[in-house]
């Protein structure tokens, strides 16, 4: 586990790769974005000229990419052709279950051990090394996967075989998308009813409305702990990413016959927000759409 290749150094990957470095591991990093590579260099990571060069000779290969097509391409073109036969391959991106299983199949056919290991916790947890990982892999591979992820993790839970990590992640984020809109609607109504947002936060966070979207990620600026709301909804978990996850959930629900009507509404609301041009803002910015006050988001 001494040498970790890390591909994808964006909002999440930057902090995660840095945690591997802080644990004393050699980190060979690569991202298509030169700005991300500059940040990685400043964090003391070894930047490589290509994904293949990063992967070559590494004991563990971690990918943290936007979506399924990116993961498939990086695996086909760089990871599988260049990784050492003994390398452990771990994809931490949030992608659809079918692609996760297809990539696992390609990796297994080529003789590699593979895990889908998406994360929960956001950028603050990525930087602090306190992410929750939900893992799809064989029972035999799990101890090594856990050891590989430990510098970045608060908890690592095996969900089942390949694809099960992504299934758990999609269900979790569907719940998150719905609960964040619920919290935002409650703040918007509280405002209309003349309640001070900080009073409402204090009461609801100690009452039955309490949930993570409220207490750990309050969407109202200046209320609760520091969140993306306090920096004009920059950084954090982009609304476009939440829309991606809700679409994955809708597709999975359609295929499996599960009833998910509230998640369908949530997907439509995030799609509208995205179409209005706010896909790059944190997903808690949906509060400003519901308040009918998008002006503050313009700058
Ligand atoms: P991001 O867009 O900030 O980062 C993705 C990075 O991948 C970018 O820097 C991009 O340049 C790089 N990239 C794309 N294609 C590449 C390629 N072919 N080779 C090398 N690099 C490439 O996204 P993020 O917020 O870091 O999210 C990454 C993944 O984690 C997503 O699947 C997302 O759904 C998931 N996730 C995000 C959060 C969050 O709070 N941001 C939380 C949990 C899970």
GROMACS .gro file of C-alpha atoms and ligand atoms in nm:
model
  343
    1UNK     CA    1   0.000   0.000   0.000
    2UNK     CA    2   0.305   0.228  -0.013
    3UNK     CA    3   0.231   0.379  -0.352
    4UNK     CA    4  -0.112   0.509  -0.449
    5UNK     CA    5  -0.209   0.636  -0.794
    6UNK     CA    6  -0.485   0.895  -0.773
    7UNK     CA    7  -0.677   0.997  -1.087
    8UNK     CA    8  -0.928   1.283  -1.058
    9UNK     CA    9  -0.820   1.567  -0.827
   10UNK     CA   10  -1.137   1.779  -0.827
   11UNK     CA   11  -1.345   1.904  -0.534
   12UNK     CA   12  -1.330   1.562  -0.367
   13UNK     CA   13  -1.021   1.398  -0.512
   14UNK     CA   14  -0.784   1.680  -0.410
   15UNK     CA   15  -0.853   1.638  -0.039
   16UNK     CA   16  -0.865   1.258  -0.060
   17UNK     CA   17  -0.530   1.233  -0.239
   18UNK     CA   18  -0.376   1.473   0.014
   19UNK     CA   19  -0.492   1.241   0.296
   20UNK     CA   20  -0.311   0.950   0.135
   21UNK     CA   21   0.003   1.164   0.128
   22UNK     CA   22  -0.040   1.266   0.495
   23UNK     CA   23  -0.056   0.895   0.581
   24UNK     CA   24   0.300   0.864   0.450
   25UNK     CA   25   0.213   0.699   0.120
   26UNK     CA   26   0.371   0.799  -0.209
   27UNK     CA   27   0.093   0.954  -0.419
   28UNK     CA   28   0.122   0.966  -0.798
   29UNK     CA   29  -0.150   1.205  -0.908
   30UNK     CA   30  -0.312   1.291  -1.239
   31UNK     CA   31  -0.599   1.513  -1.356
   32UNK     CA   32  -0.685   1.655  -1.698
   33UNK     CA   33  -0.719   2.002  -1.542
   34UNK     CA   34  -0.394   2.198  -1.508
   35UNK     CA   35  -0.541   2.396  -1.216
   36UNK     CA   36  -0.610   2.072  -1.031
   37UNK     CA   37  -0.254   1.952  -1.103
   38UNK     CA   38  -0.113   2.281  -0.967
   39UNK     CA   39  -0.314   2.237  -0.644
   40UNK     CA   40  -0.189   1.881  -0.614
   41UNK     CA   41   0.170   1.996  -0.654
   42UNK     CA   42   0.122   2.259  -0.382
   43UNK     CA   43  -0.015   1.984  -0.156
   44UNK     CA   44   0.316   1.799  -0.201
   45UNK     CA   45   0.187   1.525  -0.430
   46UNK     CA   46   0.387   1.383  -0.720
   47UNK     CA   47   0.210   1.488  -1.040
   48UNK     CA   48   0.239   1.265  -1.347
   49UNK     CA   49   0.215   1.349  -1.716
   50UNK     CA   50  -0.062   1.098  -1.786
   51UNK     CA   51  -0.303   0.864  -1.608
   52UNK     CA   52  -0.101   0.570  -1.740
   53UNK     CA   53   0.220   0.710  -1.589
   54UNK     CA   54   0.044   0.760  -1.253
   55UNK     CA   55  -0.091   0.406  -1.250
   56UNK     CA   56   0.235   0.240  -1.354
   57UNK     CA   57   0.400   0.067  -1.056
   58UNK     CA   58   0.133   0.171  -0.802
   59UNK     CA   59   0.006  -0.074  -0.535
   60UNK     CA   60  -0.338   0.090  -0.528
   61UNK     CA   61  -0.519   0.284  -0.802
   62UNK     CA   62  -0.795   0.522  -0.689
   63UNK     CA   63  -1.021   0.699  -0.938
   64UNK     CA   64  -1.246   0.993  -0.837
   65UNK     CA   65  -1.411   1.103  -1.162
   66UNK     CA   66  -1.736   1.280  -1.255
   67UNK     CA   67  -1.947   0.997  -1.403
   68UNK     CA   68  -1.964   0.647  -1.555
   69UNK     CA   69  -1.830   0.727  -1.905
   70UNK     CA   70  -1.518   0.893  -1.755
   71UNK     CA   71  -1.451   0.590  -1.536
   72UNK     CA   72  -1.500   0.342  -1.819
   73UNK     CA   73  -1.268   0.537  -2.052
   74UNK     CA   74  -0.995   0.586  -1.791
   75UNK     CA   75  -1.005   0.215  -1.708
   76UNK     CA   76  -1.003   0.101  -2.072
   77UNK     CA   77  -0.736   0.343  -2.191
   78UNK     CA   78  -0.508   0.389  -1.890
   79UNK     CA   79  -0.570   0.177  -1.580
   80UNK     CA   80  -0.605  -0.173  -1.723
   81UNK     CA   81  -0.323  -0.139  -1.979
   82UNK     CA   82  -0.071   0.017  -1.735
   83UNK     CA   83  -0.144  -0.109  -1.381
   84UNK     CA   84   0.079  -0.371  -1.216
   85UNK     CA   85  -0.093  -0.713  -1.213
   86UNK     CA   86  -0.098  -0.710  -0.830
   87UNK     CA   87  -0.250  -0.361  -0.802
   88UNK     CA   88  -0.577  -0.313  -0.615
   89UNK     CA   89  -0.818  -0.101  -0.822
   90UNK     CA   90  -1.073   0.115  -0.637
   91UNK     CA   91  -1.323   0.347  -0.805
   92UNK     CA   92  -1.462   0.603  -0.559
   93UNK     CA   93  -1.667   0.803  -0.815
   94UNK     CA   94  -2.047   0.793  -0.800
   95UNK     CA   95  -2.161   0.609  -1.113
   96UNK     CA   96  -2.442   0.381  -1.229
   97UNK     CA   97  -2.450   0.022  -1.108
   98UNK     CA   98  -2.430  -0.125  -1.460
   99UNK     CA   99  -2.110   0.064  -1.547
  100UNK     CA  100  -1.961  -0.029  -1.208
  101UNK     CA  101  -2.032  -0.397  -1.279
  102UNK     CA  102  -1.901  -0.367  -1.637
  103UNK     CA  103  -1.576  -0.209  -1.517
  104UNK     CA  104  -1.548  -0.474  -1.242
  105UNK     CA  105  -1.594  -0.741  -1.511
  106UNK     CA  106  -1.320  -0.593  -1.731
  107UNK     CA  107  -1.087  -0.563  -1.432
  108UNK     CA  108  -1.154  -0.921  -1.317
  109UNK     CA  109  -1.104  -1.056  -1.669
  110UNK     CA  110  -0.767  -0.883  -1.677
  111UNK     CA  111  -0.680  -1.048  -1.343
  112UNK     CA  112  -0.717  -0.745  -1.113
  113UNK     CA  113  -0.893  -0.712  -0.777
  114UNK     CA  114  -1.152  -0.432  -0.803
  115UNK     CA  115  -1.391  -0.247  -0.571
  116UNK     CA  116  -1.658   0.014  -0.633
  117UNK     CA  117  -1.631   0.238  -0.328
  118UNK     CA  118  -1.833   0.559  -0.357
  119UNK     CA  119  -1.826   0.804  -0.069
  120UNK     CA  120  -2.054   1.009   0.148
  121UNK     CA  121  -1.947   1.318   0.339
  122UNK     CA  122  -1.867   1.606   0.099
  123UNK     CA  123  -1.554   1.813   0.051
  124UNK     CA  124  -1.502   1.895   0.422
  125UNK     CA  125  -1.495   1.523   0.505
  126UNK     CA  126  -1.265   1.458   0.206
  127UNK     CA  127  -1.017   1.712   0.344
  128UNK     CA  128  -1.050   1.583   0.701
  129UNK     CA  129  -1.020   1.216   0.603
  130UNK     CA  130  -1.360   1.136   0.754
  131UNK     CA  131  -1.555   1.004   0.456
  132UNK     CA  132  -1.797   0.712   0.473
  133UNK     CA  133  -1.716   0.452   0.204
  134UNK     CA  134  -1.973   0.200   0.081
  135UNK     CA  135  -1.797  -0.084  -0.091
  136UNK     CA  136  -1.887  -0.344  -0.352
  137UNK     CA  137  -1.619  -0.616  -0.368
  138UNK     CA  138  -1.551  -0.979  -0.281
  139UNK     CA  139  -1.523  -1.072   0.087
  140UNK     CA  140  -1.163  -1.178   0.029
  141UNK     CA  141  -1.062  -0.843  -0.120
  142UNK     CA  142  -1.237  -0.633   0.148
  143UNK     CA  143  -0.959  -0.622   0.415
  144UNK     CA  144  -0.714  -0.481   0.158
  145UNK     CA  145  -0.975  -0.235   0.028
  146UNK     CA  146  -1.039  -0.117   0.384
  147UNK     CA  147  -0.666  -0.072   0.445
  148UNK     CA  148  -0.627   0.120   0.118
  149UNK     CA  149  -0.912   0.357   0.202
  150UNK     CA  150  -0.841   0.401   0.574
  151UNK     CA  151  -0.643   0.732   0.551
  152UNK     CA  152  -0.950   0.891   0.389
  153UNK     CA  153  -1.220   0.723   0.597
  154UNK     CA  154  -1.431   0.757   0.909
  155UNK     CA  155  -1.598   0.431   0.820
  156UNK     CA  156  -1.567   0.168   0.543
  157UNK     CA  157  -1.867  -0.061   0.504
  158UNK     CA  158  -1.893  -0.354   0.264
  159UNK     CA  159  -2.235  -0.337   0.097
  160UNK     CA  160  -2.199  -0.661  -0.101
  161UNK     CA  161  -2.050  -0.782  -0.431
  162UNK     CA  162  -1.948  -0.559  -0.725
  163UNK     CA  163  -2.203  -0.282  -0.786
  164UNK     CA  164  -2.346  -0.296  -0.433
  165UNK     CA  165  -2.143   0.007  -0.323
  166UNK     CA  166  -2.297   0.212  -0.606
  167UNK     CA  167  -2.645   0.080  -0.527
  168UNK     CA  168  -2.606   0.195  -0.164
  169UNK     CA  169  -2.473   0.533  -0.277
  170UNK     CA  170  -2.759   0.595  -0.521
  171UNK     CA  171  -3.017   0.516  -0.251
  172UNK     CA  172  -2.836   0.736   0.003
  173UNK     CA  173  -2.810   1.033  -0.234
  174UNK     CA  174  -3.170   1.000  -0.341
  175UNK     CA  175  -3.258   1.039   0.026
  176UNK     CA  176  -3.018   1.334   0.056
  177UNK     CA  177  -3.162   1.517  -0.248
  178UNK     CA  178  -3.517   1.479  -0.120
  179UNK     CA  179  -3.425   1.578   0.237
  180UNK     CA  180  -3.232   1.888   0.127
  181UNK     CA  181  -3.531   2.015  -0.070
  182UNK     CA  182  -3.750   1.943   0.233
  183UNK     CA  183  -3.518   2.144   0.459
  184UNK     CA  184  -3.509   2.432   0.205
  185UNK     CA  185  -3.889   2.436   0.178
  186UNK     CA  186  -3.912   2.450   0.558
  187UNK     CA  187  -3.672   2.749   0.573
  188UNK     CA  188  -3.865   2.923   0.293
  189UNK     CA  189  -4.195   2.874   0.478
  190UNK     CA  190  -4.043   2.976   0.813
  191UNK     CA  191  -3.927   3.302   0.653
  192UNK     CA  192  -4.275   3.374   0.514
  193UNK     CA  193  -4.422   3.308   0.858
  194UNK     CA  194  -4.185   3.560   1.016
  195UNK     CA  195  -3.962   3.310   1.197
  196UNK     CA  196  -3.594   3.405   1.233
  197UNK     CA  197  -3.387   3.146   1.041
  198UNK     CA  198  -3.149   3.088   1.333
  199UNK     CA  199  -3.442   3.032   1.572
  200UNK     CA  200  -3.601   2.789   1.329
  201UNK     CA  201  -3.266   2.607   1.290
  202UNK     CA  202  -3.225   2.576   1.668
  203UNK     CA  203  -3.576   2.440   1.714
  204UNK     CA  204  -3.591   2.201   1.417
  205UNK     CA  205  -3.242   2.064   1.482
  206UNK     CA  206  -3.363   1.960   1.829
  207UNK     CA  207  -3.704   1.840   1.711
  208UNK     CA  208  -3.837   1.566   1.487
  209UNK     CA  209  -3.745   1.754   1.167
  210UNK     CA  210  -3.377   1.702   1.252
  211UNK     CA  211  -3.167   1.550   0.969
  212UNK     CA  212  -2.815   1.577   0.820
  213UNK     CA  213  -2.924   1.827   0.552
  214UNK     CA  214  -3.034   2.058   0.834
  215UNK     CA  215  -2.783   2.013   1.115
  216UNK     CA  216  -2.461   1.939   0.923
  217UNK     CA  217  -2.535   2.122   0.596
  218UNK     CA  218  -2.779   2.405   0.675
  219UNK     CA  219  -2.869   2.581   0.349
  220UNK     CA  220  -2.935   2.921   0.513
  221UNK     CA  221  -2.620   3.143   0.525
  222UNK     CA  222  -2.490   3.216   0.875
  223UNK     CA  223  -2.700   2.945   1.035
  224UNK     CA  224  -2.556   2.628   1.189
  225UNK     CA  225  -2.202   2.506   1.112
  226UNK     CA  226  -1.992   2.647   0.825
  227UNK     CA  227  -2.142   2.519   0.499
  228UNK     CA  228  -2.129   2.615   0.128
  229UNK     CA  229  -2.421   2.853   0.203
  230UNK     CA  230  -2.166   3.069   0.386
  231UNK     CA  231  -1.958   3.112   0.068
  232UNK     CA  232  -2.240   3.193  -0.172
  233UNK     CA  233  -2.287   2.821  -0.245
  234UNK     CA  234  -1.946   2.790  -0.417
  235UNK     CA  235  -1.760   2.455  -0.394
  236UNK     CA  236  -1.927   2.172  -0.203
  237UNK     CA  237  -2.147   1.928  -0.393
  238UNK     CA  238  -2.257   2.078  -0.724
  239UNK     CA  239  -2.629   2.079  -0.806
  240UNK     CA  240  -2.542   1.921  -1.141
  241UNK     CA  241  -2.383   1.630  -0.951
  242UNK     CA  242  -2.695   1.590  -0.738
  243UNK     CA  243  -2.903   1.594  -1.057
  244UNK     CA  244  -2.676   1.321  -1.196
  245UNK     CA  245  -2.731   1.109  -0.884
  246UNK     CA  246  -3.108   1.163  -0.887
  247UNK     CA  247  -3.119   1.060  -1.253
  248UNK     CA  248  -2.921   0.746  -1.167
  249UNK     CA  249  -3.177   0.674  -0.894
  250UNK     CA  250  -3.468   0.733  -1.134
  251UNK     CA  251  -3.316   0.503  -1.395
  252UNK     CA  252  -3.252   0.236  -1.133
  253UNK     CA  253  -3.608   0.275  -0.999
  254UNK     CA  254  -3.755   0.243  -1.349
  255UNK     CA  255  -3.551  -0.069  -1.419
  256UNK     CA  256  -3.627  -0.235  -1.085
  257UNK     CA  257  -3.991  -0.124  -1.056
  258UNK     CA  258  -3.938   0.069  -0.728
  259UNK     CA  259  -4.178   0.357  -0.653
  260UNK     CA  260  -3.984   0.680  -0.594
  261UNK     CA  261  -4.228   0.968  -0.658
  262UNK     CA  262  -4.061   1.225  -0.429
  263UNK     CA  263  -3.722   1.160  -0.589
  264UNK     CA  264  -3.885   1.220  -0.928
  265UNK     CA  265  -3.998   1.563  -0.808
  266UNK     CA  266  -3.654   1.633  -0.665
  267UNK     CA  267  -3.491   1.545  -0.999
  268UNK     CA  268  -3.727   1.783  -1.180
  269UNK     CA  269  -3.642   2.067  -0.938
  270UNK     CA  270  -3.266   2.015  -0.979
  271UNK     CA  271  -3.309   1.990  -1.357
  272UNK     CA  272  -3.484   2.330  -1.356
  273UNK     CA  273  -3.206   2.480  -1.141
  274UNK     CA  274  -2.945   2.339  -1.380
  275UNK     CA  275  -3.130   2.476  -1.683
  276UNK     CA  276  -3.137   2.820  -1.520
  277UNK     CA  277  -2.756   2.807  -1.516
  278UNK     CA  278  -2.687   2.719  -1.151
  279UNK     CA  279  -2.562   2.361  -1.194
  280UNK     CA  280  -2.221   2.461  -1.060
  281UNK     CA  281  -2.360   2.590  -0.728
  282UNK     CA  282  -2.382   2.370  -0.424
  283UNK     CA  283  -2.699   2.161  -0.406
  284UNK     CA  284  -2.819   2.351  -0.097
  285UNK     CA  285  -2.856   2.666  -0.316
  286UNK     CA  286  -3.195   2.527  -0.414
  287UNK     CA  287  -3.311   2.732  -0.112
  288UNK     CA  288  -3.271   3.050  -0.318
  289UNK     CA  289  -3.481   2.906  -0.603
  290UNK     CA  290  -3.759   2.821  -0.357
  291UNK     CA  291  -3.737   3.168  -0.198
  292UNK     CA  292  -3.762   3.320  -0.546
  293UNK     CA  293  -3.436   3.504  -0.483
  294UNK     CA  294  -3.179   3.399  -0.742
  295UNK     CA  295  -3.028   3.750  -0.767
  296UNK     CA  296  -2.776   3.684  -0.491
  297UNK     CA  297  -2.641   3.389  -0.688
  298UNK     CA  298  -2.559   3.592  -1.001
  299UNK     CA  299  -2.209   3.713  -0.911
  300LIG     P1  300  -1.514   1.740  -0.983
  300LIG     O1  301  -1.577   1.769  -1.112
  300LIG     O2  302  -1.474   1.854  -0.892
  300LIG     O3  303  -1.381   1.651  -1.005
  300LIG     C1  304  -1.368   1.556  -1.106
  300LIG     C2  305  -1.226   1.568  -1.160
  300LIG     O4  306  -1.205   1.465  -1.257
  300LIG     C3  307  -1.201   1.701  -1.233
  300LIG     O5  308  -1.090   1.767  -1.174
  300LIG     C4  309  -1.172   1.659  -1.378
  300LIG     O6  310  -1.077   1.741  -1.442
  300LIG     C5  311  -1.120   1.518  -1.357
  300LIG     N1  312  -1.129   1.435  -1.476
  300LIG     C6  313  -1.233   1.417  -1.561
  300LIG     N2  314  -1.200   1.329  -1.658
  300LIG     C7  315  -1.072   1.290  -1.633
  300LIG     C8  316  -0.982   1.202  -1.696
  300LIG     N3  317  -1.016   1.136  -1.808
  300LIG     N4  318  -0.858   1.187  -1.644
  300LIG     C9  319  -0.821   1.253  -1.533
  300LIG     N5  320  -0.904   1.340  -1.466
  300LIG    C10  321  -1.026   1.358  -1.517
  300LIG     O7  322  -1.610   1.639  -0.907
  300LIG     P2  323  -1.612   1.604  -0.752
  300LIG     O8  324  -1.707   1.694  -0.681
  300LIG     O9  325  -1.472   1.588  -0.702
  300LIG    O10  326  -1.684   1.460  -0.759
  300LIG    C11  327  -1.614   1.346  -0.806
  300LIG    C12  328  -1.707   1.225  -0.786
  300LIG    O11  329  -1.740   1.214  -0.647
  300LIG    C13  330  -1.839   1.236  -0.861
  300LIG    O12  331  -1.873   1.110  -0.911
  300LIG    C14  332  -1.937   1.283  -0.754
  300LIG    O13  333  -2.070   1.243  -0.782
  300LIG    C15  334  -1.881   1.215  -0.631
  300LIG     N6  335  -1.910   1.280  -0.502
  300LIG    C16  336  -1.896   1.416  -0.487
  300LIG    C17  337  -1.921   1.474  -0.363
  300LIG    C18  338  -1.906   1.623  -0.340
  300LIG    O14  339  -1.947   1.671  -0.233
  300LIG     N7  340  -1.848   1.698  -0.434
  300LIG    C19  341  -1.962   1.394  -0.255
  300LIG    C20  342  -1.971   1.257  -0.273
  300LIG    C21  343  -1.944   1.201  -0.397
   0.00000   0.00000   0.00000
